[in-house]
Coordinates of C-alpha atoms in Angstrom, one line a residue:
X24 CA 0.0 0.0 0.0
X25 CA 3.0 2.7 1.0
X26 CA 4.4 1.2 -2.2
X27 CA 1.6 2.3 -4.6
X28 CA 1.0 5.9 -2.6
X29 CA 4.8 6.7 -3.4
X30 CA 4.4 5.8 -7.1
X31 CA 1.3 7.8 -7.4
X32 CA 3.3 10.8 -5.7
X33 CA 6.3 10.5 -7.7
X34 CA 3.7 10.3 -11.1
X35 CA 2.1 13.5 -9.6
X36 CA 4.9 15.6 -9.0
X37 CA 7.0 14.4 -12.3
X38 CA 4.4 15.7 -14.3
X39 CA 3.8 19.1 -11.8
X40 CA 8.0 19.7 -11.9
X41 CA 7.5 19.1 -15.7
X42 CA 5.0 21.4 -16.4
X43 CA 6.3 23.9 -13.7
X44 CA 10.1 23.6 -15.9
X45 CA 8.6 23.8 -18.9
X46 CA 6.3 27.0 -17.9
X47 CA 9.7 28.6 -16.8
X48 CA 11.4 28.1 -19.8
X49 CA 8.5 29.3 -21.9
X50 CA 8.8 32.5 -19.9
X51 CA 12.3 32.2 -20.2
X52 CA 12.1 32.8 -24.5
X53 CA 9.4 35.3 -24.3
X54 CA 11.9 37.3 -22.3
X55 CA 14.9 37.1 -24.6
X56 CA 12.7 36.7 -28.2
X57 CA 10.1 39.3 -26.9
X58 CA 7.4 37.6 -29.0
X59 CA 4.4 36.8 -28.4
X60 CA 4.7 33.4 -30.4
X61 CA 7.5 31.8 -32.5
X62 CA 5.6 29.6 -34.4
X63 CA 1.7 29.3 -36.4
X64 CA 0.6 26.9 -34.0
X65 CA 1.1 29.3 -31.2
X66 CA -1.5 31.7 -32.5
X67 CA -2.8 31.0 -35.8
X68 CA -4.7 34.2 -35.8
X69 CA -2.6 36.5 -34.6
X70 CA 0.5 35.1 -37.3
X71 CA -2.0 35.5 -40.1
X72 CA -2.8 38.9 -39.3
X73 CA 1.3 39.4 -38.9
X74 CA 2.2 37.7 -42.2
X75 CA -0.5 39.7 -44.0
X76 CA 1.0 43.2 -42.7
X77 CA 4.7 41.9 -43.1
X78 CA 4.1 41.2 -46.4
X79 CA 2.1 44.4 -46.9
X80 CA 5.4 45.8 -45.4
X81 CA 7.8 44.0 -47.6
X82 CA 6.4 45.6 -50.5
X83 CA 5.9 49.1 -49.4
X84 CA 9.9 48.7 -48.5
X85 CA 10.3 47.7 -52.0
X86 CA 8.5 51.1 -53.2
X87 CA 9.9 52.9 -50.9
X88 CA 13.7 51.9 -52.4
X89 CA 12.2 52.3 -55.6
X90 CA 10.8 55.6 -54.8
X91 CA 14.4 56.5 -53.3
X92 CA 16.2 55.9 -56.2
X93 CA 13.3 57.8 -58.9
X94 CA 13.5 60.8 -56.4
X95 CA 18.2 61.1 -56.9
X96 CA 17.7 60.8 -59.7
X97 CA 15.3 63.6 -60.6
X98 CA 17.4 65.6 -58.4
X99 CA 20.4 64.6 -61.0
X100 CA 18.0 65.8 -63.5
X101 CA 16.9 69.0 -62.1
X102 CA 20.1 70.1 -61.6
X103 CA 20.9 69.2 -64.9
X104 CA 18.6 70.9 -66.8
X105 CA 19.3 74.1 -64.5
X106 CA 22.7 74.3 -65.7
X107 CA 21.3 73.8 -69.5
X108 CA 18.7 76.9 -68.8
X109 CA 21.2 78.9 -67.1
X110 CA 23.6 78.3 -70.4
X111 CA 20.8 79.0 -72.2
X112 CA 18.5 81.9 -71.2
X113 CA 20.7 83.7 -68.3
X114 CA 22.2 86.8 -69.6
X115 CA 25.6 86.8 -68.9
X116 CA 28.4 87.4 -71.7
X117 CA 28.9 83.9 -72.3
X118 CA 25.5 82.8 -72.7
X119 CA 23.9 81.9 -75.7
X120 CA 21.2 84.6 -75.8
X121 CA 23.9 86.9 -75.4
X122 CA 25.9 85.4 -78.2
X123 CA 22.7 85.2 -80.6
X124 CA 22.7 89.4 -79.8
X125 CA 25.7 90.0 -80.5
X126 CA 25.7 87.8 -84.2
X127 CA 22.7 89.7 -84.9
X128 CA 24.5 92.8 -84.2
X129 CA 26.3 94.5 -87.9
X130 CA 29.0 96.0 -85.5
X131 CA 30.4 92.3 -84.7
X132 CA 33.5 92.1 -87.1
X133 CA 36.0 90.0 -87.5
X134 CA 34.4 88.4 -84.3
X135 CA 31.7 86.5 -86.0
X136 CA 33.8 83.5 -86.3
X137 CA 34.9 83.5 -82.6
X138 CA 31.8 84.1 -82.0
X139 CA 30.7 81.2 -84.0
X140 CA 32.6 78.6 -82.4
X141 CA 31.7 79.6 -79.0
X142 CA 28.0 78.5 -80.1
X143 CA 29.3 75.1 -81.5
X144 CA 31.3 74.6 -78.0
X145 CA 27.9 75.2 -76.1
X146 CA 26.0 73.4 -78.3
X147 CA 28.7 70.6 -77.7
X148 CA 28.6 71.3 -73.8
X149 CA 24.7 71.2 -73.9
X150 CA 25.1 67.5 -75.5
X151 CA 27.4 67.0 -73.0
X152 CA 25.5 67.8 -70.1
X153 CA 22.5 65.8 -71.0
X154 CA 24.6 62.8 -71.4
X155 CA 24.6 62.7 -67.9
X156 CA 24.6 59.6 -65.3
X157 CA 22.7 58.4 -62.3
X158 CA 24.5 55.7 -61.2
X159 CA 25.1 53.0 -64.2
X160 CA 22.3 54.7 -65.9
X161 CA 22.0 57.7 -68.0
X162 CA 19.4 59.9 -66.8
X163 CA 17.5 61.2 -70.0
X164 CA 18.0 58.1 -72.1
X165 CA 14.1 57.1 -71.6
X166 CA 14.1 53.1 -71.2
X167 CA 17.2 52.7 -72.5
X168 CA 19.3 53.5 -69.5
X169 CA 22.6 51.6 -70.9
X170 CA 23.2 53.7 -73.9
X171 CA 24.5 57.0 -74.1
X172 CA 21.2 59.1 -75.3
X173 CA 23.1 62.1 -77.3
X174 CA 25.7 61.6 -80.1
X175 CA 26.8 63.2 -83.2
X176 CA 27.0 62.0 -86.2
X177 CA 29.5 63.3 -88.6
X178 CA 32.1 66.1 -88.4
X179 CA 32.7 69.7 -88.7
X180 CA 29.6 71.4 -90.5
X181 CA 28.4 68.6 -91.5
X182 CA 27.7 67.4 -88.2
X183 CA 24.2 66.0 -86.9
X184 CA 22.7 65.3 -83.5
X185 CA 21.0 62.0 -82.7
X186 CA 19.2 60.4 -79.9
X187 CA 19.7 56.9 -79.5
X188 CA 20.7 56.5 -83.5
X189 CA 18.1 58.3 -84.8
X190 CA 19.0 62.0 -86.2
X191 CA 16.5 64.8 -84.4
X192 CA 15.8 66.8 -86.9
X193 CA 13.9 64.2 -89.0
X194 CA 11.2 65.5 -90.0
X195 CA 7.6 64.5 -89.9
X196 CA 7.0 62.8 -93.2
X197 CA 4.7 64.4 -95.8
X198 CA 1.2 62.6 -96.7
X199 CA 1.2 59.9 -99.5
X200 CA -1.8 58.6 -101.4
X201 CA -3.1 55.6 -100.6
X202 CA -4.4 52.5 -102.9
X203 CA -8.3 53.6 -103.2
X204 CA -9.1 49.6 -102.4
X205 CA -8.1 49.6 -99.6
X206 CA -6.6 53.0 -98.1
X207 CA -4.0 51.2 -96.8
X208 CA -0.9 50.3 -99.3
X209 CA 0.5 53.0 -101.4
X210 CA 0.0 53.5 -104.5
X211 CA 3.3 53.5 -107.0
X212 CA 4.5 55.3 -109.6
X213 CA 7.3 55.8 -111.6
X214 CA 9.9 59.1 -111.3
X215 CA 7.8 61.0 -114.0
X216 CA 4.6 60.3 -111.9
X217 CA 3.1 57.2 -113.6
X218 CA 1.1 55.0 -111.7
X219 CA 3.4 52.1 -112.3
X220 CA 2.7 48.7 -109.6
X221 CA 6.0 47.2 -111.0
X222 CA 8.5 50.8 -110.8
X223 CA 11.7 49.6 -110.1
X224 CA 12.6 51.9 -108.3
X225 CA 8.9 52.6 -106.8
X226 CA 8.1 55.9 -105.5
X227 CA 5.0 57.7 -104.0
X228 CA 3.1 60.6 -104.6
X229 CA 2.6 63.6 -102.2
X230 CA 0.9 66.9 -102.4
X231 CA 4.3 68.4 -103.5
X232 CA 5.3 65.5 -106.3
X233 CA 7.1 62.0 -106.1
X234 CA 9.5 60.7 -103.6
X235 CA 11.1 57.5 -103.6
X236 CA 10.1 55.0 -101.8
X237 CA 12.8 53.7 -99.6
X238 CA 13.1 57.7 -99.0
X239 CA 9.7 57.8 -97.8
X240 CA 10.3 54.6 -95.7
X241 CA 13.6 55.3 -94.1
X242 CA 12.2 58.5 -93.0
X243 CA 8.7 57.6 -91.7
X244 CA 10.6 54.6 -89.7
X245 CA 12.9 57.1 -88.0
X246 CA 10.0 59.6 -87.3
X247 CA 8.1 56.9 -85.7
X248 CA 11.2 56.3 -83.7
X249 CA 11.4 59.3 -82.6
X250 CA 7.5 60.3 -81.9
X251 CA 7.7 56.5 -79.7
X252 CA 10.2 57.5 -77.7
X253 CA 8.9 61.0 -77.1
X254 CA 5.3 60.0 -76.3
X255 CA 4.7 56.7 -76.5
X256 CA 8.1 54.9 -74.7
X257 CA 7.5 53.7 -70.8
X258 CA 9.8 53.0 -67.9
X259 CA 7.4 52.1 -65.3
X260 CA 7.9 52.1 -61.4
X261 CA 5.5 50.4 -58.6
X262 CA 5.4 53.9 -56.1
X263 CA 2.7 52.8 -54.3
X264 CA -0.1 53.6 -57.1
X265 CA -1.5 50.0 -56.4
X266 CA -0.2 47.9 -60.1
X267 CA -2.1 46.3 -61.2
X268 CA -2.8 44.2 -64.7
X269 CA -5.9 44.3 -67.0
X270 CA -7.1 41.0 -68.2
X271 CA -4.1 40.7 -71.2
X272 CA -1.4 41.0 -68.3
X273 CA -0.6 44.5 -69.8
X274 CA 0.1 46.7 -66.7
X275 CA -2.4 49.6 -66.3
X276 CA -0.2 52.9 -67.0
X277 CA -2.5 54.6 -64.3
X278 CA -1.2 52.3 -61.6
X279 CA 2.2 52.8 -61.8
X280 CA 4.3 56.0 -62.5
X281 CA 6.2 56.6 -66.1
X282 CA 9.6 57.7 -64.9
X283 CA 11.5 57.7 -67.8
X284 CA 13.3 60.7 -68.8
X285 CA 13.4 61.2 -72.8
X286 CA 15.9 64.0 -73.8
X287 CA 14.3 64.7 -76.7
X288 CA 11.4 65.6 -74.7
X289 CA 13.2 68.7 -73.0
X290 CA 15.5 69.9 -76.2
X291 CA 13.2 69.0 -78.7
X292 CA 12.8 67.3 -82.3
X293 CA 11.5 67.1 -85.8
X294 CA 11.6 70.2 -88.0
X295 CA 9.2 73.1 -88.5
X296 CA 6.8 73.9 -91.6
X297 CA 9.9 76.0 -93.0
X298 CA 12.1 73.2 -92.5
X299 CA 14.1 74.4 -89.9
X300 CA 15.1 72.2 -86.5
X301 CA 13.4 72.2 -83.4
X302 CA 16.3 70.8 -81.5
X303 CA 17.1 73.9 -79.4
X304 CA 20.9 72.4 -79.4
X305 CA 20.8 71.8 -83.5
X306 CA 19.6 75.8 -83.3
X307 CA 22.8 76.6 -81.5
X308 CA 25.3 74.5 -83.6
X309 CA 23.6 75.9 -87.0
X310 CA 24.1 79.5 -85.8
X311 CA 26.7 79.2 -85.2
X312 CA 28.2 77.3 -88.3
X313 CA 26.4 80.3 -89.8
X314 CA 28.8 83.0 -87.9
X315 CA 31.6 80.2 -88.4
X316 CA 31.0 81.3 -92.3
X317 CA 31.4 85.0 -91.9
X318 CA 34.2 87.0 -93.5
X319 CA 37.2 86.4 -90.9
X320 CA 38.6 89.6 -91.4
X321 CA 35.2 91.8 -92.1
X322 CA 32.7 89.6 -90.2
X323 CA 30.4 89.9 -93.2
X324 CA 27.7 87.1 -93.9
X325 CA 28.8 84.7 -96.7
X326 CA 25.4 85.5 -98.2
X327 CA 22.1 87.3 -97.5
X328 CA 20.6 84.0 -97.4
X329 CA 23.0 83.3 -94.1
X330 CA 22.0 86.8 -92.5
X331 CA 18.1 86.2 -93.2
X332 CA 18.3 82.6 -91.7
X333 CA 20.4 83.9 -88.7
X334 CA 18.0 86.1 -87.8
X335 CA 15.1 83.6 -88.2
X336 CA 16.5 81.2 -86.2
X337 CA 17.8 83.4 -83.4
X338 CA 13.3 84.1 -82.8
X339 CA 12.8 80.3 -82.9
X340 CA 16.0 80.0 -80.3
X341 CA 14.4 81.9 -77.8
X342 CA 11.1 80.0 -78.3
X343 CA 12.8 76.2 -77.6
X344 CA 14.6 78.1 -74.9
X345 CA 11.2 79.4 -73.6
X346 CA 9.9 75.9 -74.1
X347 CA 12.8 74.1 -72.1
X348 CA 12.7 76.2 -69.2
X349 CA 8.7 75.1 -68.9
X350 CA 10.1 71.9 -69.2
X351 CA 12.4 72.4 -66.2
X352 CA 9.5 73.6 -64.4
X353 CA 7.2 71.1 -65.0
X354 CA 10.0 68.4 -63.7
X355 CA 9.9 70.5 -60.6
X356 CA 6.8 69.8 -60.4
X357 CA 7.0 66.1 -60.5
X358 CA 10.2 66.3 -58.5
X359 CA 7.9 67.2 -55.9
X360 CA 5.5 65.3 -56.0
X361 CA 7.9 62.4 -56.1
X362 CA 9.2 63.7 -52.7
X363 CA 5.8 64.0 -51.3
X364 CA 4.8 60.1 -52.3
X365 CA 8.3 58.9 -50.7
X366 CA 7.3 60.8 -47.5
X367 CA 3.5 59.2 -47.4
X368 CA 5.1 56.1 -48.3
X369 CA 8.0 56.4 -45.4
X370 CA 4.7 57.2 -43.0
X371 CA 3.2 53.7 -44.8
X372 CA 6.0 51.9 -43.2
X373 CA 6.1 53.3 -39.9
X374 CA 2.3 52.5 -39.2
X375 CA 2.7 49.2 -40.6
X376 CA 5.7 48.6 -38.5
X377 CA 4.0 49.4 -35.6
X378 CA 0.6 46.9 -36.2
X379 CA 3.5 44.1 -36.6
X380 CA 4.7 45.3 -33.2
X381 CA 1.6 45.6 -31.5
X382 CA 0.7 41.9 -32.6
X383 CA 3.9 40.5 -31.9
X384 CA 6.0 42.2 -29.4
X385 CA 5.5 41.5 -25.6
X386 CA 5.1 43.8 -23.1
X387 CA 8.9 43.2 -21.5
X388 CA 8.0 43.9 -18.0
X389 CA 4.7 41.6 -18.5
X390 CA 7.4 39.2 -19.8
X391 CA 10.1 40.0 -16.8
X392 CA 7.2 39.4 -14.4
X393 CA 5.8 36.6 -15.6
X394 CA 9.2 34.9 -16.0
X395 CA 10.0 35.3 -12.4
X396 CA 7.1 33.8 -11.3
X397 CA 7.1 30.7 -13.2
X398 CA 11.1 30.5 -11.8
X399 CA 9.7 31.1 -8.0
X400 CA 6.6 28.1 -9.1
X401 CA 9.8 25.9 -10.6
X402 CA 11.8 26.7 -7.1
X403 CA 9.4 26.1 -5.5
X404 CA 8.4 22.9 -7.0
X405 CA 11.9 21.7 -6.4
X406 CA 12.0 22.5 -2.6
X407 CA 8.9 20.7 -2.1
X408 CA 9.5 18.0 -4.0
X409 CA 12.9 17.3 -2.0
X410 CA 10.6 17.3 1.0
X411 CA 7.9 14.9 -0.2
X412 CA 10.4 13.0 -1.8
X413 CA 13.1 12.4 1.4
X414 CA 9.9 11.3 3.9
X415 CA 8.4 9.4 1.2
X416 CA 11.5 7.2 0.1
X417 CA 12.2 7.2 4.0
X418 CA 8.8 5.2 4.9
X419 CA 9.8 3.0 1.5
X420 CA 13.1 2.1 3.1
X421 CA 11.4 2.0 6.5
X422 CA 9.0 -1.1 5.0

């Protein structure tokens, strides 16, 4: 009978000092992990709830980064395109309005040709400038980021500007008529304007005559190009819009944010209805081959021609200058607003931080508390057991 009473005790207090140890050491990891549970099966509610916001939090970190690296390198921009306008519009004596005053002046001399190479140089330093890099990338090379945007093409006069191989000052490419069948393919004809299906070498018509076809073609492919890139051409970002894809798996453009920087965009392209360029930096270089032509010791124009399309394209400077400095002030805009997303997305973060916190952080001196009970319980436990134990293998002996 005193055998089976010490068994049961022994049974009972194993299982109480096992429960009492494992009750401490519980404690014990809530202290040093401060969690409230280290695994799914400790609260399955609460570790949804945290995997939903941690994951909600993983992404808006990824936006944020994103965000991070948009915002440098608009700032790399900005600046940019502040130094351009500054070389540009500013009025100091080596500035390029300043320059286009004084090769419109008929007191300029033997200066115009000076003068004319310090037009080429900016236009050259403007090219430069744009060329620019943010990190690996170069800032105003749309979405292609690996390739220098701005090269020329040529040498000396002769020289052209392109943007990512295609010259800027391609022009729009006139109207042809179309097959009547099915106002679609062209109609061909032969140099002398006869409608000719087999011309070998075809060309098409237009309001002013014939023009060969592979003309036509070469220039409407490299208008196209340019007209993409401008307007058409994406680099898109996740900021936080909430991307999302339609039913094609096209992303919506609305849902994320286009921040690719064209340079074509800010000096411009194509060429106007009298054929001159729009490129504010092909203005530049073309005045100044212009002044580069001048009589070296008299300054005079080389023609009247040259004097008449100085002066023309001196107005239409000032108006691409006029048009890039909006330019820079609408990328303040949008540098702004950039700003302000990375700041509501930074405020994103820290409430999200905080739900993950509330759910799985401890209150430490809880924790602390709670620990040092279950260690007094688990002392206690011992000390008692040593007492039961010694009287109770004592009367075992004792039989």
């Amino acid at each position: 009978m005193i055998r089976s009473t010490t068994n049961g005790t022994l049974k009972t207090y194993r299982y109480n000092l096992q429960r009492s140890s494992y009750t401490m050491n519980k404690a014990r990891e809530t202290v040093q992990t401060q969690r409230q549970f280290n695994s799914f099966a400790e609260d399955p509610a609460a570790a949804a709830k945290a995997f939903q916001l941690r994951r909600s939090l993983q992404r808006t970190d990824s936006q944020y980064n994103v965000g991070d690296s948009v915002k440098h390198k608009y700032e790399v921009a900005w600046n940019t395109l502040e130094s351009v306008t500054q070389d540009v519009n500013n009025r100091a004596s080596d500035s390029a309005f300043a320059m286009i005053l004084q090769g419109k002046s008929d007191t300029i001399g033997s200066g115009a040709v000076a003068l004319g190479q310090s037009m080429r140089t900016l236009a050259t330093g403007i090219v430069q400038s744009m060329n620019c890099r943010y990190g690996e990338n170069f800032v105003f090379a749309g979405a292609d980021g690996l390739n220098v945007p701005f090269e020329w093409q040529g040498e000396g006069d002769d020289r052209k500007l392109c943007y990512r191989g295609i010259p800027v000052d391609t022009k729009e490419p006139p109207v042809i008529e179309l097959n009547p069948a099915d106002q679609k393919t062209p109609m061909i004809y032969d140099k002398d304007g006869t409608v000719n299906p087999n011309a070998k070498p075809p060309y098409y018509k237009t309001k002013d005559g014939v023009i060969p076809a592979a003309d036509y073609d070469k220039q409407k492919k490299e208008w196209d190009a340019l007209e993409y890139m401008a307007k058409g051409e994406r680099k898109n970002a996740d900021l936080g819009f909430g991307m999302q894809e339609d039913e094609k798996g096209n992303v919506i453009s609305s849902s994320v944010a286009n921040v690719g920087l064209q340079g074509i965009t800010f000096l411009g392209y194509g060429k106007d209805a009298d054929g001159d360029p729009k490129n504010i930096v092909s203005i530049a270089d073309r005045l100044g081959t212009l002044l580069r032509s001048c009589d070296t010791n008299s300054g005079d124009w080389a023609s009247a021609a040259d004097k008449e399309e100085f002066s023309r394209l001196a107005k239409k400077f000032e108006d691409a200058a006029s048009q890039l400095t909006d330019k820079h002030t609408e990328m303040d805009t949008q540098a702004a607003f950039i700003k302000s997303n990375q700041d509501q997305l930074k405020a994103n973060t820290d409430t999200l931080q905080e739900q993950i916190l509330g759910i799985e952080e401890v209150d430490l001196a809880d924790a602390i508390t709670s620990f040092s009970w279950a260690q007094y319980c688990y002392n206690m436990s011992i000390k008692v057991g040593n007492s039961i134990l010694s009287q109770s293998l004592m009367d075992y002996i004792n039989t």
